[in-house]
Amino acid sequence: MRKPTLSLRWRLVLSSWSLALATAVVFTLLFHLRTERQLLQQLERTLRTRLDEVALVLGSGASYPTLEEFLLIETKNADTYFYDVRDVQGRVLARSSNLGGIGLPWPEDWRAGDAVAATSIRTVPHPISPGVDRIRLLSERSRLSPARGEPFAVVIQTGVSLAPFESTVRQTLREALVIAIGSLAGVFFLLWFVTDRALQPVAAMTRKASQITATNLRERLPHAGRGDELDELARVVNEMLDRLGGSLRQMEQFSSDAAHQLRTPLTRIRGELDLVLRSALSDTSRSELERVREDLVDMSRLCARLLLLARLDQQAGITDLFEERVDIGEVVSDVLEQVSPLALDHGIVLQRQAPSPVRVRGSRRLLVEALLNLLDNAIRCTPQGGRVAVSTRANGEVQLCVEDTGPGIPPEERARVFQRFYRLPRSAAGASDGGTGLGLAIVLGIAQAHGGRVELEDAPAGGALFRLVLPREPSPDEHLPSRAHEVLIPG
């Protein structure tokens, strides 16, 4: 079983939107990394500024209590910053009170007593709550030369909690994601709109192409006039339809010419054969000649049907050739009168349901031919003692129904019975039909020439139900109540 596939519209939209999604993901990730890096650099610059302020206080020669007071002022309203000042031996010179007596960790590669200038910046666990938060720690080992006193080496450390920084990064990421999602939604609807507008000519061409059949090959695909690829496709398809229409017209003309040319010699031979049969002949010769005459009759009938099909092919879809206002009730009455002898010979009961009169616009001769073929087919396929019913219905359309009590038509054969020269197998047809295989093809051709169709389904009684559906011609006496009754023509 073939798996369902996405339509071209969805494939175009989803492929373009997937590219937009990938682009949005990349740009959002790059924006997030850039924002994180900028915020971290800004944080480190702030740490550097604060560390320089501590070094400035130490280098001014102020006493240590003054430095502690300075640190107290620095951390009074900024509990997220931490300060730790020690000499190179690790002895505490000053420490911010928010550390609670806990020292900040030295870099792992620094050794006590080493006075070489060095700077280190890294992320370490929070000294107060190591399992919950982290801090960014700037450590600098330098030699200070105060204005009063001897130069000395000192280690200054400044740290800041990363919780506000990480909260800002998360908030920025959320805002970026909201903007990206909104933009992607807008891009999706924009792509859908643009793709739908771009595919409208394709949809118009598809609708038009689906309406073009063998009966209206004069129709052509529309041109947008833009000279793009779609116009080129329409031009190529229209040229193909021109060639195909030419080939079909040649075939139709050949069939029409062949049937027409054969009618004259067949009629002449049949006339001469009738003259011969009137003369004195032996029984054997007369029997042989009568069989030949029957074959000639069948050939004449076949030529007539081929000629009719050729003319239907040439005139299908040209409604101005069918301008009669035809009373379907009169057609049914005339046809039932014609086929009643055939029904009598086969022992078939003809049944008619006569509703109020309905009219269609078309060719009365062709509609009579269609109903004759339907009834002939039904009578030949219905066993002796069976019933063939004809009924008409009118609502938005006119339905002319022929129902029989024969063996019916198997579902697998229903699409093929309208093909030319196709006849049901003997087991499926019930009785031998002796037809040419053109009757139902003629019915279909007449229906299509009138802008209608033929439907085939199982009859309630088990046989076949053929429904000839035609466009309705409004009638001034439609308001009359229906007069449903049965007219039985005994077989």
GROMACS .gro file of C-alpha atoms in nm:
model
  491
    1MET     CA    1   0.000   0.000   0.000
    2ARG     CA    2   0.137   0.338  -0.101
    3LYS     CA    3   0.221   0.560   0.193
    4PRO     CA    4   0.049   0.901   0.195
    5THR     CA    5   0.282   1.187   0.105
    6LEU     CA    6   0.271   1.554   0.187
    7SER     CA    7   0.138   1.792  -0.073
    8LEU     CA    8   0.373   2.016  -0.267
    9ARG     CA    9   0.248   2.317  -0.070
   10TRP     CA   10   0.334   2.154   0.262
   11ARG     CA   11   0.673   2.035   0.136
   12LEU     CA   12   0.765   2.384   0.019
   13VAL     CA   13   0.643   2.550   0.339
   14LEU     CA   14   0.804   2.297   0.573
   15SER     CA   15   1.137   2.290   0.389
   16SER     CA   16   1.159   2.672   0.389
   17TRP     CA   17   1.042   2.691   0.748
   18SER     CA   18   1.294   2.426   0.853
   19LEU     CA   19   1.569   2.641   0.705
   20ALA     CA   20   1.433   2.940   0.894
   21LEU     CA   21   1.415   2.730   1.212
   22ALA     CA   22   1.777   2.618   1.178
   23THR     CA   23   1.883   2.979   1.114
   24ALA     CA   24   1.686   3.099   1.418
   25VAL     CA   25   1.842   2.830   1.639
   26VAL     CA   26   2.194   2.921   1.527
   27PHE     CA   27   2.138   3.295   1.570
   28THR     CA   28   1.970   3.245   1.909
   29LEU     CA   29   2.260   3.031   2.028
   30LEU     CA   30   2.517   3.282   1.899
   31PHE     CA   31   2.325   3.569   2.059
   32HIS     CA   32   2.308   3.382   2.388
   33LEU     CA   33   2.681   3.307   2.387
   34ARG     CA   34   2.766   3.665   2.289
   35THR     CA   35   2.539   3.808   2.558
   36GLU     CA   36   2.685   3.572   2.818
   37ARG     CA   37   3.039   3.668   2.719
   38GLN     CA   38   2.962   4.042   2.728
   39LEU     CA   39   2.794   4.019   3.069
   40LEU     CA   40   3.087   3.816   3.204
   41GLN     CA   41   3.337   4.070   3.068
   42GLN     CA   42   3.138   4.350   3.226
   43LEU     CA   43   3.141   4.161   3.556
   44GLU     CA   44   3.516   4.109   3.537
   45ARG     CA   45   3.573   4.478   3.464
   46THR     CA   46   3.371   4.560   3.774
   47LEU     CA   47   3.587   4.318   3.977
   48ARG     CA   48   3.900   4.482   3.839
   49THR     CA   49   3.773   4.826   3.933
   50ARG     CA   50   3.695   4.718   4.288
   51LEU     CA   51   4.030   4.543   4.325
   52ASP     CA   52   4.209   4.858   4.207
   53GLU     CA   53   4.017   5.061   4.464
   54VAL     CA   54   4.140   4.829   4.741
   55ALA     CA   55   4.498   4.851   4.609
   56LEU     CA   56   4.467   5.233   4.600
   57VAL     CA   57   4.360   5.243   4.965
   58LEU     CA   58   4.649   5.012   5.062
   59GLY     CA   59   4.903   5.215   4.863
   60SER     CA   60   4.790   5.542   5.021
   61GLY     CA   61   4.950   5.440   5.353
   62ALA     CA   62   4.623   5.431   5.542
   63SER     CA   63   4.600   5.210   5.849
   64TYR     CA   64   4.438   4.871   5.830
   65PRO     CA   65   4.129   4.970   6.033
   66THR     CA   66   4.067   5.238   5.773
   67LEU     CA   67   4.083   4.963   5.504
   68GLU     CA   68   3.837   4.754   5.701
   69GLU     CA   69   3.607   5.051   5.725
   70PHE     CA   70   3.642   5.093   5.349
   71LEU     CA   71   3.554   4.725   5.293
   72LEU     CA   72   3.257   4.759   5.526
   73ILE     CA   73   3.130   5.052   5.324
   74GLU     CA   74   3.187   4.856   4.997
   75THR     CA   75   2.988   4.554   5.110
   76LYS     CA   76   2.719   4.727   5.313
   77ASN     CA   77   2.473   4.752   5.026
   78ALA     CA   78   2.635   4.496   4.799
   79ASP     CA   79   2.637   4.167   4.981
   80THR     CA   80   2.722   3.981   4.659
   81TYR     CA   81   3.081   4.118   4.657
   82PHE     CA   82   3.357   3.970   4.872
   83TYR     CA   83   3.704   4.103   4.962
   84ASP     CA   84   4.004   3.927   5.107
   85VAL     CA   85   4.347   4.097   5.159
   86ARG     CA   86   4.646   3.889   5.278
   87ASP     CA   87   5.021   3.908   5.266
   88VAL     CA   88   5.216   3.658   5.059
   89GLN     CA   89   5.251   3.432   5.364
   90GLY     CA   90   4.875   3.405   5.389
   91ARG     CA   91   4.822   3.625   5.694
   92VAL     CA   92   4.496   3.819   5.682
   93LEU     CA   93   4.532   4.196   5.654
   94ALA     CA   94   4.164   4.272   5.591
   95ARG     CA   95   3.852   4.079   5.500
   96SER     CA   96   3.491   4.178   5.423
   97SER     CA   97   3.247   4.093   5.698
   98ASN     CA   98   3.007   3.908   5.465
   99LEU     CA   99   3.262   3.624   5.438
  100GLY     CA  100   3.196   3.535   5.799
  101GLY     CA  101   3.565   3.472   5.870
  102ILE     CA  102   3.602   3.229   5.577
  103GLY     CA  103   3.892   3.308   5.345
  104LEU     CA  104   3.869   3.305   4.967
  105PRO     CA  105   4.069   3.024   4.802
  106TRP     CA  106   4.406   3.105   4.648
  107PRO     CA  107   4.484   2.981   4.300
  108GLU     CA  108   4.619   2.626   4.316
  109ASP     CA  109   4.954   2.717   4.154
  110TRP     CA  110   5.032   2.999   4.404
  111ARG     CA  111   5.272   2.912   4.686
  112ALA     CA  112   5.298   3.088   5.016
  113GLY     CA  113   5.592   3.332   5.032
  114ASP     CA  114   5.612   3.381   4.655
  115ALA     CA  115   5.611   3.756   4.581
  116VAL     CA  116   5.616   3.740   4.200
  117ALA     CA  117   5.337   3.952   4.049
  118ALA     CA  118   5.052   3.739   3.915
  119THR     CA  119   4.682   3.766   3.827
  120SER     CA  120   4.419   3.489   3.822
  121ILE     CA  121   4.050   3.496   3.746
  122ARG     CA  122   3.832   3.189   3.776
  123THR     CA  123   3.496   3.055   3.893
  124VAL     CA  124   3.492   2.880   4.232
  125PRO     CA  125   3.222   2.751   4.471
  126HIS     CA  126   3.052   3.007   4.692
  127PRO     CA  127   3.241   3.034   5.026
  128ILE     CA  128   2.920   3.046   5.230
  129SER     CA  129   2.690   2.817   5.028
  130PRO     CA  130   2.916   2.611   4.800
  131GLY     CA  131   2.647   2.369   4.686
  132VAL     CA  132   2.402   2.639   4.582
  133ASP     CA  133   2.598   2.922   4.422
  134ARG     CA  134   2.928   3.007   4.263
  135ILE     CA  135   3.143   3.320   4.256
  136ARG     CA  136   3.373   3.478   4.001
  137LEU     CA  137   3.702   3.539   4.180
  138LEU     CA  138   3.979   3.783   4.075
  139SER     CA  139   4.308   3.727   4.257
  140GLU     CA  140   4.611   3.956   4.212
  141ARG     CA  141   4.953   3.930   4.374
  142SER     CA  142   5.147   4.258   4.354
  143ARG     CA  143   5.407   4.472   4.534
  144LEU     CA  144   5.283   4.800   4.673
  145SER     CA  145   5.503   5.103   4.748
  146PRO     CA  146   5.317   5.333   4.988
  147ALA     CA  147   5.409   5.698   5.019
  148ARG     CA  148   5.509   5.635   5.379
  149GLY     CA  149   5.667   5.310   5.479
  150GLU     CA  150   5.848   5.021   5.318
  151PRO     CA  151   5.724   4.846   5.001
  152PHE     CA  152   5.549   4.515   5.065
  153ALA     CA  153   5.392   4.229   4.870
  154VAL     CA  154   5.020   4.167   4.906
  155VAL     CA  155   4.750   3.937   4.767
  156ILE     CA  156   4.417   4.108   4.697
  157GLN     CA  157   4.110   3.898   4.608
  158THR     CA  158   3.775   4.028   4.496
  159GLY     CA  159   3.483   3.798   4.431
  160VAL     CA  160   3.120   3.837   4.326
  161SER     CA  161   2.826   3.597   4.335
  162LEU     CA  162   2.725   3.463   3.992
  163ALA     CA  163   2.356   3.422   4.086
  164PRO     CA  164   2.250   3.768   3.952
  165PHE     CA  165   2.466   3.714   3.644
  166GLU     CA  166   2.315   3.374   3.571
  167SER     CA  167   1.963   3.507   3.633
  168THR     CA  168   2.026   3.787   3.383
  169VAL     CA  169   2.162   3.539   3.128
  170ARG     CA  170   1.856   3.314   3.168
  171GLN     CA  171   1.620   3.610   3.136
  172THR     CA  172   1.798   3.725   2.822
  173LEU     CA  173   1.777   3.373   2.679
  174ARG     CA  174   1.405   3.353   2.754
  175GLU     CA  175   1.345   3.685   2.584
  176ALA     CA  176   1.548   3.572   2.282
  177LEU     CA  177   1.349   3.247   2.262
  178VAL     CA  178   1.017   3.433   2.281
  179ILE     CA  179   1.128   3.665   2.001
  180ALA     CA  180   1.255   3.367   1.795
  181ILE     CA  181   0.933   3.168   1.842
  182GLY     CA  182   0.719   3.468   1.750
  183SER     CA  183   0.935   3.537   1.446
  184LEU     CA  184   0.917   3.172   1.338
  185ALA     CA  185   0.538   3.175   1.369
  186GLY     CA  186   0.524   3.488   1.157
  187VAL     CA  187   0.762   3.337   0.904
  188PHE     CA  188   0.548   3.020   0.886
  189PHE     CA  189   0.228   3.211   0.807
  190LEU     CA  190   0.414   3.436   0.564
  191LEU     CA  191   0.557   3.130   0.387
  192TRP     CA  192   0.212   2.971   0.375
  193PHE     CA  193   0.062   3.288   0.226
  194VAL     CA  194   0.340   3.335  -0.029
  195THR     CA  195   0.339   2.966  -0.126
  196ASP     CA  196  -0.039   2.963  -0.157
  197ARG     CA  197  -0.028   3.269  -0.383
  198ALA     CA  198   0.253   3.117  -0.588
  199LEU     CA  199   0.066   2.786  -0.631
  200GLN     CA  200  -0.268   2.940  -0.727
  201PRO     CA  201  -0.183   2.918  -1.100
  202VAL     CA  202  -0.089   2.553  -1.045
  203ALA     CA  203  -0.423   2.489  -0.873
  204ALA     CA  204  -0.606   2.659  -1.161
  205MET     CA  205  -0.417   2.448  -1.413
  206THR     CA  206  -0.493   2.133  -1.211
  207ARG     CA  207  -0.866   2.210  -1.197
  208LYS     CA  208  -0.876   2.282  -1.566
  209ALA     CA  209  -0.672   1.972  -1.656
  210SER     CA  210  -0.903   1.752  -1.445
  211GLN     CA  211  -1.199   1.879  -1.650
  212ILE     CA  212  -1.041   1.797  -1.986
  213THR     CA  213  -1.147   1.457  -2.116
  214ALA     CA  214  -1.187   1.296  -2.453
  215THR     CA  215  -1.524   1.470  -2.487
  216ASN     CA  216  -1.392   1.827  -2.445
  217LEU     CA  217  -1.041   1.826  -2.582
  218ARG     CA  218  -1.102   2.176  -2.716
  219GLU     CA  219  -1.044   2.311  -2.364
  220ARG     CA  220  -0.698   2.446  -2.284
  221LEU     CA  221  -0.497   2.527  -1.972
  222PRO     CA  222  -0.498   2.896  -1.871
  223HIS     CA  223  -0.199   3.128  -1.924
  224ALA     CA  224  -0.107   3.383  -1.657
  225GLY     CA  225   0.079   3.591  -1.914
  226ARG     CA  226   0.390   3.634  -1.702
  227GLY     CA  227   0.615   3.426  -1.925
  228ASP     CA  228   0.742   3.219  -1.632
  229GLU     CA  229   0.790   2.844  -1.595
  230LEU     CA  230   0.418   2.785  -1.533
  231ASP     CA  231   0.325   2.961  -1.857
  232GLU     CA  232   0.582   2.749  -2.036
  233LEU     CA  233   0.431   2.435  -1.880
  234ALA     CA  234   0.081   2.542  -1.985
  235ARG     CA  235   0.205   2.609  -2.338
  236VAL     CA  236   0.370   2.265  -2.365
  237VAL     CA  237   0.061   2.086  -2.226
  238ASN     CA  238  -0.169   2.279  -2.459
  239GLU     CA  239   0.047   2.185  -2.756
  240MET     CA  240   0.029   1.823  -2.642
  241LEU     CA  241  -0.351   1.853  -2.619
  242ASP     CA  242  -0.355   1.997  -2.971
  243ARG     CA  243  -0.164   1.697  -3.101
  244LEU     CA  244  -0.377   1.454  -2.901
  245GLY     CA  245  -0.696   1.623  -3.020
  246GLY     CA  246  -0.576   1.602  -3.378
  247SER     CA  247  -0.504   1.231  -3.339
  248LEU     CA  248  -0.845   1.165  -3.185
  249ARG     CA  249  -1.018   1.362  -3.457
  250GLN     CA  250  -0.839   1.155  -3.719
  251MET     CA  251  -0.947   0.834  -3.545
  252GLU     CA  252  -1.304   0.959  -3.512
  253GLN     CA  253  -1.310   1.068  -3.874
  254PHE     CA  254  -1.171   0.732  -3.980
  255SER     CA  255  -1.439   0.546  -3.782
  256SER     CA  256  -1.709   0.771  -3.923
  257ASP     CA  257  -1.582   0.739  -4.279
  258ALA     CA  258  -1.537   0.362  -4.252
  259ALA     CA  259  -1.887   0.311  -4.110
  260HIS     CA  260  -2.037   0.545  -4.367
  261GLN     CA  261  -1.857   0.379  -4.657
  262LEU     CA  262  -1.959   0.033  -4.542
  263ARG     CA  263  -2.330   0.117  -4.510
  264THR     CA  264  -2.385   0.160  -4.884
  265PRO     CA  265  -2.238  -0.173  -5.005
  266LEU     CA  266  -2.397  -0.359  -4.715
  267THR     CA  267  -2.736  -0.213  -4.800
  268ARG     CA  268  -2.690  -0.301  -5.168
  269ILE     CA  269  -2.581  -0.656  -5.086
  270ARG     CA  270  -2.873  -0.696  -4.849
  271GLY     CA  271  -3.117  -0.579  -5.119
  272GLU     CA  272  -2.974  -0.815  -5.377
  273LEU     CA  273  -2.985  -1.097  -5.126
  274ASP     CA  274  -3.355  -1.025  -5.061
  275LEU     CA  275  -3.419  -1.053  -5.435
  276VAL     CA  276  -3.238  -1.384  -5.448
  277LEU     CA  277  -3.439  -1.514  -5.151
  278ARG     CA  278  -3.764  -1.436  -5.336
  279SER     CA  279  -3.664  -1.672  -5.618
  280ALA     CA  280  -3.702  -2.050  -5.618
  281LEU     CA  281  -3.424  -2.203  -5.408
  282SER     CA  282  -3.359  -2.531  -5.245
  283ASP     CA  283  -3.414  -2.552  -4.873
  284THR     CA  284  -3.041  -2.586  -4.806
  285SER     CA  285  -2.952  -2.284  -5.017
  286ARG     CA  286  -3.231  -2.074  -4.866
  287SER     CA  287  -3.119  -2.165  -4.513
  288GLU     CA  288  -2.759  -2.068  -4.589
  289LEU     CA  289  -2.862  -1.741  -4.756
  290GLU     CA  290  -3.088  -1.649  -4.463
  291ARG     CA  291  -2.796  -1.695  -4.224
  292VAL     CA  292  -2.587  -1.471  -4.449
  293ARG     CA  293  -2.869  -1.215  -4.445
  294GLU     CA  294  -2.874  -1.220  -4.061
  295ASP     CA  295  -2.500  -1.157  -4.058
  296LEU     CA  296  -2.551  -0.866  -4.297
  297VAL     CA  297  -2.818  -0.723  -4.068
  298ASP     CA  298  -2.579  -0.748  -3.773
  299MET     CA  299  -2.303  -0.580  -3.973
  300SER     CA  300  -2.537  -0.301  -4.081
  301ARG     CA  301  -2.641  -0.249  -3.719
  302LEU     CA  302  -2.276  -0.243  -3.613
  303CYS     CA  303  -2.189   0.016  -3.880
  304ALA     CA  304  -2.482   0.230  -3.771
  305ARG     CA  305  -2.368   0.219  -3.409
  306LEU     CA  306  -2.008   0.298  -3.500
  307LEU     CA  307  -2.127   0.594  -3.702
  308LEU     CA  308  -2.338   0.714  -3.409
  309LEU     CA  309  -2.043   0.684  -3.168
  310ALA     CA  310  -1.820   0.877  -3.409
  311ARG     CA  311  -2.075   1.155  -3.432
  312LEU     CA  312  -2.115   1.163  -3.054
  313ASP     CA  313  -1.738   1.193  -3.014
  314GLN     CA  314  -1.734   1.487  -3.253
  315GLN     CA  315  -2.033   1.665  -3.097
  316ALA     CA  316  -1.983   1.588  -2.723
  317GLY     CA  317  -1.978   1.900  -2.512
  318ILE     CA  318  -2.130   2.123  -2.787
  319THR     CA  319  -2.464   2.197  -2.622
  320ASP     CA  320  -2.603   2.410  -2.903
  321LEU     CA  321  -2.647   2.091  -3.110
  322PHE     CA  322  -2.905   1.965  -2.859
  323GLU     CA  323  -3.160   2.243  -2.833
  324GLU     CA  324  -3.487   2.047  -2.829
  325ARG     CA  325  -3.708   2.057  -2.521
  326VAL     CA  326  -3.769   1.686  -2.468
  327ASP     CA  327  -4.049   1.545  -2.252
  328ILE     CA  328  -3.898   1.242  -2.080
  329GLY     CA  329  -4.240   1.093  -2.017
  330GLU     CA  330  -4.314   1.085  -2.389
  331VAL     CA  331  -3.973   0.929  -2.457
  332VAL     CA  332  -4.042   0.652  -2.205
  333SER     CA  333  -4.386   0.583  -2.355
  334ASP     CA  334  -4.253   0.562  -2.711
  335VAL     CA  335  -3.961   0.337  -2.618
  336LEU     CA  336  -4.173   0.100  -2.408
  337GLU     CA  337  -4.408   0.063  -2.702
  338GLN     CA  338  -4.116  -0.029  -2.927
  339VAL     CA  339  -3.958  -0.286  -2.696
  340SER     CA  340  -4.277  -0.451  -2.575
  341PRO     CA  341  -4.262  -0.719  -2.855
  342LEU     CA  342  -3.905  -0.803  -2.752
  343ALA     CA  343  -4.015  -0.828  -2.387
  344LEU     CA  344  -4.307  -1.049  -2.492
  345ASP     CA  345  -4.072  -1.283  -2.679
  346HIS     CA  346  -3.848  -1.316  -2.370
  347GLY     CA  347  -4.134  -1.350  -2.121
  348ILE     CA  348  -4.040  -1.029  -1.942
  349VAL     CA  349  -4.281  -0.795  -1.762
  350LEU     CA  350  -4.222  -0.426  -1.836
  351GLN     CA  351  -4.312  -0.199  -1.549
  352ARG     CA  352  -4.330   0.180  -1.559
  353GLN     CA  353  -4.365   0.432  -1.281
  354ALA     CA  354  -4.505   0.755  -1.427
  355PRO     CA  355  -4.438   1.071  -1.227
  356SER     CA  356  -4.529   1.427  -1.327
  357PRO     CA  357  -4.386   1.537  -1.664
  358VAL     CA  358  -4.024   1.653  -1.667
  359ARG     CA  359  -3.828   1.799  -1.954
  360VAL     CA  360  -3.463   1.816  -2.053
  361ARG     CA  361  -3.289   2.012  -2.324
  362GLY     CA  362  -3.126   1.788  -2.579
  363SER     CA  363  -3.185   1.557  -2.872
  364ARG     CA  364  -3.500   1.348  -2.855
  365ARG     CA  365  -3.368   1.099  -3.112
  366LEU     CA  366  -3.051   1.041  -2.907
  367LEU     CA  367  -3.240   1.006  -2.579
  368VAL     CA  368  -3.470   0.750  -2.740
  369GLU     CA  369  -3.162   0.563  -2.859
  370ALA     CA  370  -3.011   0.567  -2.509
  371LEU     CA  371  -3.326   0.432  -2.345
  372LEU     CA  372  -3.365   0.169  -2.619
  373ASN     CA  373  -3.014   0.045  -2.550
  374LEU     CA  374  -3.072   0.032  -2.175
  375LEU     CA  375  -3.398  -0.160  -2.212
  376ASP     CA  376  -3.256  -0.393  -2.476
  377ASN     CA  377  -2.963  -0.471  -2.247
  378ALA     CA  378  -3.193  -0.527  -1.946
  379ILE     CA  379  -3.436  -0.752  -2.137
  380ARG     CA  380  -3.160  -0.969  -2.284
  381CYS     CA  381  -2.994  -1.020  -1.943
  382THR     CA  382  -3.314  -1.090  -1.746
  383PRO     CA  383  -3.431  -1.450  -1.730
  384GLN     CA  384  -3.783  -1.549  -1.842
  385GLY     CA  385  -4.049  -1.442  -1.594
  386GLY     CA  386  -3.839  -1.153  -1.470
  387ARG     CA  387  -3.921  -0.785  -1.450
  388VAL     CA  388  -3.775  -0.469  -1.603
  389ALA     CA  389  -3.888  -0.139  -1.449
  390VAL     CA  390  -3.850   0.213  -1.586
  391SER     CA  391  -3.889   0.517  -1.362
  392THR     CA  392  -3.809   0.887  -1.373
  393ARG     CA  393  -3.721   1.118  -1.089
  394ALA     CA  394  -3.667   1.494  -1.086
  395ASN     CA  395  -3.506   1.711  -0.825
  396GLY     CA  396  -3.203   1.916  -0.915
  397GLU     CA  397  -3.144   1.673  -1.204
  398VAL     CA  398  -3.352   1.434  -1.410
  399GLN     CA  399  -3.289   1.065  -1.342
  400LEU     CA  400  -3.409   0.802  -1.587
  401CYS     CA  401  -3.372   0.463  -1.417
  402VAL     CA  402  -3.387   0.114  -1.572
  403GLU     CA  403  -3.396  -0.170  -1.319
  404ASP     CA  404  -3.403  -0.543  -1.389
  405THR     CA  405  -3.423  -0.866  -1.190
  406GLY     CA  406  -3.141  -1.037  -1.373
  407PRO     CA  407  -2.812  -1.168  -1.232
  408GLY     CA  408  -2.671  -0.816  -1.198
  409ILE     CA  409  -2.321  -0.700  -1.290
  410PRO     CA  410  -2.025  -0.792  -1.067
  411PRO     CA  411  -1.851  -0.489  -0.911
  412GLU     CA  412  -1.523  -0.569  -1.085
  413GLU     CA  413  -1.696  -0.553  -1.425
  414ARG     CA  414  -1.892  -0.230  -1.381
  415ALA     CA  415  -1.618   0.004  -1.502
  416ARG     CA  416  -1.560  -0.211  -1.811
  417VAL     CA  417  -1.917  -0.254  -1.936
  418PHE     CA  418  -1.910   0.100  -2.078
  419GLN     CA  419  -1.602   0.024  -2.287
  420ARG     CA  420  -1.658  -0.022  -2.657
  421PHE     CA  421  -1.689  -0.380  -2.781
  422TYR     CA  422  -1.672  -0.517  -2.426
  423ARG     CA  423  -1.926  -0.788  -2.343
  424LEU     CA  424  -1.975  -0.957  -2.011
  425PRO     CA  425  -1.865  -1.320  -1.978
  426ARG     CA  426  -2.150  -1.561  -2.039
  427SER     CA  427  -2.161  -1.660  -1.670
  428ALA     CA  428  -2.198  -1.298  -1.560
  429ALA     CA  429  -2.442  -1.189  -1.829
  430GLY     CA  430  -2.691  -1.463  -1.756
  431ALA     CA  431  -2.863  -1.515  -2.087
  432SER     CA  432  -2.672  -1.473  -2.408
  433ASP     CA  433  -2.709  -1.111  -2.516
  434GLY     CA  434  -2.611  -1.144  -2.881
  435GLY     CA  435  -2.512  -0.776  -2.880
  436THR     CA  436  -2.220  -0.591  -3.030
  437GLY     CA  437  -2.075  -0.457  -2.705
  438LEU     CA  438  -2.150  -0.098  -2.811
  439GLY     CA  439  -2.492  -0.036  -2.649
  440LEU     CA  440  -2.373   0.090  -2.311
  441ALA     CA  441  -2.089   0.285  -2.473
  442ILE     CA  442  -2.353   0.464  -2.683
  443VAL     CA  443  -2.560   0.534  -2.369
  444LEU     CA  444  -2.255   0.687  -2.199
  445GLY     CA  445  -2.171   0.893  -2.507
  446ILE     CA  446  -2.525   1.029  -2.531
  447ALA     CA  447  -2.527   1.116  -2.159
  448GLN     CA  448  -2.197   1.301  -2.183
  449ALA     CA  449  -2.311   1.483  -2.498
  450HIS     CA  450  -2.605   1.614  -2.293
  451GLY     CA  451  -2.381   1.714  -2.003
  452GLY     CA  452  -2.493   1.420  -1.792
  453ARG     CA  453  -2.365   1.086  -1.672
  454VAL     CA  454  -2.457   0.718  -1.629
  455GLU     CA  455  -2.453   0.546  -1.289
  456LEU     CA  456  -2.461   0.172  -1.227
  457GLU     CA  457  -2.542  -0.001  -0.900
  458ASP     CA  458  -2.720  -0.304  -0.758
  459ALA     CA  459  -3.099  -0.302  -0.784
  460PRO     CA  460  -3.302  -0.369  -0.468
  461ALA     CA  461  -3.433  -0.691  -0.628
  462GLY     CA  462  -3.081  -0.814  -0.693
  463GLY     CA  463  -3.034  -0.717  -1.057
  464ALA     CA  464  -2.871  -0.415  -1.214
  465LEU     CA  465  -2.989  -0.055  -1.188
  466PHE     CA  466  -2.878   0.186  -1.460
  467ARG     CA  467  -2.942   0.552  -1.391
  468LEU     CA  468  -2.919   0.806  -1.675
  469VAL     CA  469  -2.871   1.146  -1.509
  470LEU     CA  470  -2.937   1.461  -1.717
  471PRO     CA  471  -2.953   1.835  -1.647
  472ARG     CA  472  -3.307   1.945  -1.584
  473GLU     CA  473  -3.507   2.183  -1.804
  474PRO     CA  474  -3.747   2.386  -1.584
  475SER     CA  475  -4.109   2.317  -1.665
  476PRO     CA  476  -4.405   2.553  -1.602
  477ASP     CA  477  -4.618   2.267  -1.466
  478GLU     CA  478  -4.366   2.143  -1.209
  479HIS     CA  479  -4.599   2.247  -0.930
  480LEU     CA  480  -4.847   1.974  -1.021
  481PRO     CA  481  -4.855   1.680  -0.775
  482SER     CA  482  -4.684   1.364  -0.888
  483ARG     CA  483  -4.900   1.085  -1.024
  484ALA     CA  484  -4.710   0.769  -0.934
  485HIS     CA  485  -4.866   0.455  -1.076
  486GLU     CA  486  -4.755   0.144  -1.259
  487VAL     CA  487  -4.821   0.058  -1.620
  488LEU     CA  488  -4.779  -0.314  -1.676
  489ILE     CA  489  -4.707  -0.444  -2.023
  490PRO     CA  490  -4.755  -0.818  -1.991
  491GLY     CA  491  -4.489  -1.036  -2.140
   0.00000   0.00000   0.00000
